[in-house]
Short mmCIF file of C-alpha atoms in Angstrom, two decimals:
data_model
loop_
_atom_site.label_atom_id
_atom_site.label_comp_id
_atom_site.label_asym_id
_atom_site.label_seq_id
_atom_site.Cartn_x
_atom_site.Cartn_y
_atom_site.Cartn_z
CA GLN A 1 35.41 -132.20 -7.25
CA VAL A 2 38.37 -130.28 -6.50
CA GLN A 3 38.63 -127.02 -9.74
CA LEU A 4 41.67 -125.10 -10.01
CA VAL A 5 40.90 -122.72 -13.00
CA GLU A 6 43.68 -120.30 -13.52
CA SER A 7 42.96 -116.44 -15.37
CA GLY A 8 44.71 -113.28 -16.06
CA GLY A 9 47.44 -114.68 -18.61
CA GLY A 10 48.49 -112.45 -21.70
CA VAL A 11 51.56 -110.69 -23.41
CA VAL A 12 53.29 -108.36 -21.57
CA GLN A 13 56.56 -105.87 -22.01
CA PRO A 14 59.45 -106.92 -20.15
CA GLY A 15 59.71 -104.59 -16.85
CA THR A 16 55.98 -104.78 -16.42
CA SER A 17 53.42 -106.01 -14.10
CA LEU A 18 50.58 -109.69 -14.48
CA ARG A 19 48.46 -110.40 -12.01
CA LEU A 20 47.03 -114.32 -11.83
CA SER A 21 44.12 -114.98 -10.29
CA CYS A 22 43.13 -119.16 -9.18
CA ALA A 23 39.55 -119.50 -8.17
CA ALA A 24 39.38 -122.93 -6.47
CA SER A 25 36.45 -124.81 -5.77
CA GLY A 26 35.14 -128.60 -4.73
CA PHE A 27 37.19 -128.13 -1.59
CA THR A 28 37.09 -126.05 1.41
CA PHE A 29 39.85 -123.96 0.31
CA ARG A 30 40.70 -121.97 3.45
CA THR A 31 42.08 -124.91 4.94
CA TYR A 32 44.56 -125.84 2.05
CA VAL A 33 48.20 -125.02 1.21
CA MET A 34 48.72 -123.66 -2.27
CA HIS A 35 50.90 -123.30 -4.78
CA TRP A 36 52.27 -121.52 -7.76
CA VAL A 37 54.40 -123.85 -10.91
CA ARG A 38 55.51 -122.82 -13.68
CA GLN A 39 57.28 -124.17 -16.62
CA GLY A 40 58.41 -122.30 -20.24
CA PRO A 41 58.10 -123.30 -22.85
CA GLY A 42 59.55 -126.69 -24.10
CA LYS A 43 61.12 -127.33 -20.58
CA GLY A 44 60.36 -128.55 -17.45
CA LEU A 45 59.03 -127.67 -14.19
CA GLU A 46 59.51 -125.40 -11.93
CA TRP A 47 58.25 -124.58 -8.10
CA VAL A 48 57.36 -120.53 -7.90
CA ALA A 49 55.45 -120.10 -4.52
CA GLY A 50 53.86 -121.55 -2.02
CA ILE A 51 51.38 -120.09 0.89
CA PRO A 52 50.10 -122.02 4.07
CA TYR A 53 46.19 -122.08 4.28
CA ASP A 54 45.80 -118.85 6.49
CA GLY A 55 48.18 -116.44 4.24
CA SER A 56 51.07 -116.02 7.27
CA ASN A 57 53.55 -116.74 5.82
CA GLU A 58 54.63 -116.79 1.94
CA TYR A 59 57.27 -118.84 -0.03
CA TYR A 60 59.18 -118.51 -3.39
CA ALA A 61 62.12 -119.85 -5.46
CA ASP A 62 65.36 -117.79 -5.73
CA SER A 63 64.55 -116.65 -9.23
CA VAL A 64 61.20 -114.58 -8.48
CA LYS A 65 62.38 -113.52 -5.18
CA GLY A 66 61.36 -109.85 -4.54
CA ARG A 67 59.47 -109.73 -7.80
CA PHE A 68 56.78 -112.14 -7.25
CA THR A 69 53.81 -111.84 -4.53
CA ILE A 70 52.01 -114.64 -3.49
CA SER A 71 48.80 -113.78 -1.50
CA ARG A 72 45.21 -115.80 -1.12
CA ASP A 73 41.76 -114.06 -0.33
CA ASN A 74 39.84 -117.20 1.86
CA SER A 75 36.90 -115.52 1.99
CA LYS A 76 36.78 -115.34 -1.79
CA ASN A 77 38.38 -119.12 -2.50
CA THR A 78 41.35 -117.26 -4.65
CA LEU A 79 45.04 -117.80 -4.75
CA TYR A 80 46.88 -114.86 -6.73
CA LEU A 81 50.22 -113.98 -8.33
CA GLN A 82 51.58 -110.43 -8.32
CA MET A 83 54.25 -110.79 -10.72
CA ASN A 84 56.50 -107.34 -11.03
CA SER A 85 59.45 -106.72 -13.27
CA LEU A 86 58.38 -109.19 -15.84
CA ARG A 87 61.54 -110.45 -17.69
CA THR A 88 61.97 -112.56 -20.78
CA GLU A 89 62.87 -115.63 -18.65
CA ASP A 90 59.53 -115.69 -16.72
CA THR A 91 57.46 -116.86 -19.96
CA ALA A 92 55.74 -120.16 -19.04
CA VAL A 93 52.37 -121.61 -18.78
CA TYR A 94 52.10 -120.75 -14.29
CA TYR A 95 49.59 -123.78 -12.66
CA CYS A 96 48.25 -123.38 -9.51
CA ALA A 97 48.42 -126.73 -7.55
CA ARG A 98 46.56 -127.24 -3.89
CA GLY A 99 49.63 -128.83 -1.28
CA THR A 100 47.96 -131.56 0.92
CA GLY A 101 49.26 -132.26 4.59
CA ALA A 102 51.28 -130.62 6.07
CA MET A 103 53.07 -127.44 3.71
CA VAL A 104 56.83 -129.04 4.15
CA ARG A 105 55.74 -132.54 1.89
CA GLY A 106 55.02 -130.49 -1.09
CA VAL A 107 52.38 -132.52 -2.50
CA LEU A 108 50.59 -131.26 -4.83
CA ASP A 109 47.75 -133.39 -5.47
CA TYR A 110 45.13 -131.08 -8.09
CA TRP A 111 46.41 -128.62 -10.38
CA GLY A 112 44.82 -126.12 -12.70
CA GLN A 113 44.98 -125.97 -16.43
CA GLY A 114 47.56 -123.57 -16.50
CA ALA A 115 47.87 -119.61 -17.83
CA LEU A 116 49.96 -118.49 -20.10
CA VAL A 117 52.30 -115.92 -19.49
CA THR A 118 54.68 -114.35 -22.21
CA VAL A 119 57.00 -111.28 -21.45
CA SER A 120 58.46 -110.19 -25.10
CA SER A 121 59.25 -106.76 -26.24
CA GLN B 1 67.99 -124.04 -5.61
CA SER B 2 69.50 -126.48 -8.42
CA ALA B 3 67.47 -128.68 -10.10
CA LEU B 4 67.56 -132.31 -9.36
CA THR B 5 68.76 -134.26 -12.01
CA GLN B 6 66.80 -136.39 -14.40
CA PRO B 7 68.09 -138.89 -17.26
CA ARG B 8 66.32 -137.14 -20.26
CA SER B 9 64.64 -140.17 -21.91
CA VAL B 10 64.21 -143.76 -20.87
CA SER B 11 62.29 -146.32 -23.18
CA GLY B 12 61.11 -150.02 -22.65
CA SER B 13 58.60 -152.39 -24.30
CA PRO B 14 54.85 -153.05 -23.63
CA GLY B 15 55.06 -155.22 -19.75
CA GLN B 16 58.51 -154.16 -19.08
CA SER B 17 59.87 -152.81 -16.29
CA VAL B 18 61.58 -149.50 -16.41
CA THR B 19 63.17 -146.57 -13.28
CA ILE B 20 63.93 -143.23 -13.84
CA SER B 21 66.09 -141.81 -10.98
CA CYS B 22 65.92 -138.57 -9.37
CA THR B 23 69.83 -137.23 -8.28
CA GLY B 24 69.93 -134.54 -5.68
CA THR B 25 71.65 -133.56 -2.73
CA SER B 26 72.02 -133.91 0.77
CA SER B 27 69.91 -130.04 1.38
CA ASP B 28 67.22 -131.87 -0.89
CA VAL B 29 66.50 -135.78 -1.59
CA GLY B 30 69.11 -137.04 0.60
CA GLY B 31 67.62 -135.13 3.46
CA TYR B 32 63.83 -135.61 3.63
CA ASN B 33 61.58 -138.30 2.54
CA TYR B 34 59.16 -135.46 0.73
CA VAL B 35 60.28 -136.49 -2.76
CA SER B 36 56.91 -136.97 -5.26
CA TRP B 37 56.45 -138.01 -8.94
CA TYR B 38 54.38 -135.82 -11.33
CA GLN B 39 53.52 -137.82 -14.99
CA GLN B 40 52.62 -135.21 -17.63
CA HIS B 41 51.23 -136.20 -21.02
CA PRO B 42 51.47 -133.33 -23.99
CA GLY B 43 49.63 -130.02 -22.88
CA LYS B 44 48.06 -131.13 -19.65
CA ALA B 45 48.04 -130.77 -16.14
CA PRO B 46 50.89 -132.85 -14.01
CA LYS B 47 49.46 -135.65 -11.94
CA LEU B 48 50.49 -136.60 -8.68
CA MET B 49 52.03 -140.45 -9.38
CA ILE B 50 53.69 -141.03 -5.98
CA SER B 51 54.56 -139.40 -2.49
CA ASP B 52 56.87 -139.19 0.41
CA VAL B 53 59.12 -141.54 -1.67
CA THR B 54 56.74 -144.74 -1.59
CA LYS B 55 53.22 -143.44 -0.91
CA ARG B 56 50.69 -143.89 -3.83
CA PRO B 57 47.16 -141.71 -3.92
CA SER B 58 44.19 -144.13 -4.60
CA GLY B 59 43.44 -144.22 -8.04
CA VAL B 60 47.69 -144.94 -8.96
CA PRO B 61 47.87 -148.18 -10.56
CA ASP B 62 50.19 -150.52 -8.11
CA ARG B 63 52.67 -151.00 -11.10
CA PHE B 64 53.62 -147.38 -9.90
CA SER B 65 56.61 -147.67 -7.06
CA GLY B 66 59.01 -145.32 -5.66
CA SER B 67 61.76 -145.53 -3.47
CA LYS B 68 64.93 -143.96 -2.04
CA SER B 69 68.72 -144.90 -1.58
CA GLY B 70 71.24 -141.81 0.14
CA ASN B 71 70.28 -138.69 -2.58
CA THR B 72 68.66 -140.67 -5.22
CA ALA B 73 65.68 -141.09 -5.82
CA SER B 74 63.66 -143.88 -7.85
CA LEU B 75 60.34 -144.48 -9.77
CA THR B 76 59.87 -147.75 -11.34
CA ILE B 77 57.08 -148.89 -13.70
CA SER B 78 56.42 -152.27 -14.11
CA GLY B 79 54.08 -154.10 -16.46
CA LEU B 80 54.79 -150.94 -19.13
CA GLN B 81 51.18 -149.82 -20.87
CA ALA B 82 50.77 -147.88 -23.91
CA GLU B 83 49.65 -144.65 -21.92
CA ASP B 84 52.21 -144.63 -19.25
CA GLU B 85 54.40 -142.74 -22.15
CA ALA B 86 54.73 -138.73 -20.78
CA ASP B 87 56.84 -136.72 -19.23
CA TYR B 88 57.76 -137.86 -15.55
CA TYR B 89 59.37 -134.84 -12.88
CA CYS B 90 60.21 -135.54 -9.59
CA CYS B 91 59.91 -132.76 -6.61
CA SER B 92 61.84 -132.71 -3.27
CA TYR B 93 61.84 -130.40 0.00
CA ALA B 94 64.77 -128.44 -0.41
CA VAL B 95 65.80 -125.89 2.74
CA SER B 96 63.34 -123.24 4.54
CA TYR B 97 60.21 -124.06 2.58
CA THR B 98 61.34 -124.65 -0.46
CA TRP B 99 60.95 -127.10 -3.17
CA VAL B 100 62.94 -128.50 -6.58
CA PHE B 101 62.05 -130.45 -9.31
CA GLY B 102 64.05 -132.44 -11.60
CA GLY B 103 64.14 -131.19 -15.19
CA GLY B 104 62.21 -134.18 -16.44
CA THR B 105 62.35 -137.75 -18.31
CA LYS B 106 60.81 -138.60 -21.49
CA LEU B 107 59.16 -142.20 -21.43
CA THR B 108 58.61 -143.42 -24.40
CA VAL B 109 56.29 -147.12 -24.58
CA LEU B 110 58.21 -148.52 -28.02
#
């Protein structure tokens, strides 16, 4: 069965960095688009970043562009999110999600359980 | 990348129907047939309920249906059941390979 397991969350100070990982199993990882979506405490969902199956491009929300980097290692079935210059407003649960079909459709059919990132001084 | 507009809450009694709206612009909802809907129970990950405006993934009850008119997409849940009580989010493709979610709607089954 499809499984997505995020790791790497924690409590960090503003201005510092953190890297999230998402280990995928139960499907052919290298053939699927992947995304990161976050949810602030008591808030709604926010799309953060997406990457095609081959890692040939990276797409970002304006709120994280220039600070976050999405990447993938298809040999390790793992998705990453490098987060630099973290701000208090980046505090959220970060979900990795599998995209199905053409990337433009933005259909996220499987989600991980999320990793909590808290940015606080 | 402004969030799509959803009502903060809707409610209905068991067996009734409710509709949740999702309003965007011609640059997102109105410009593409790439609207998805997600259900989220408290403390859980979101679950895909509708894709491509109207498509229902395998395993999703046919009580759930989607539609779109102009810049507004809608999710209709008929024959409400207690387990439908959850938060619902719409999501649309926007320009240049970005996606935007709605603010979310809390559905209460009375």
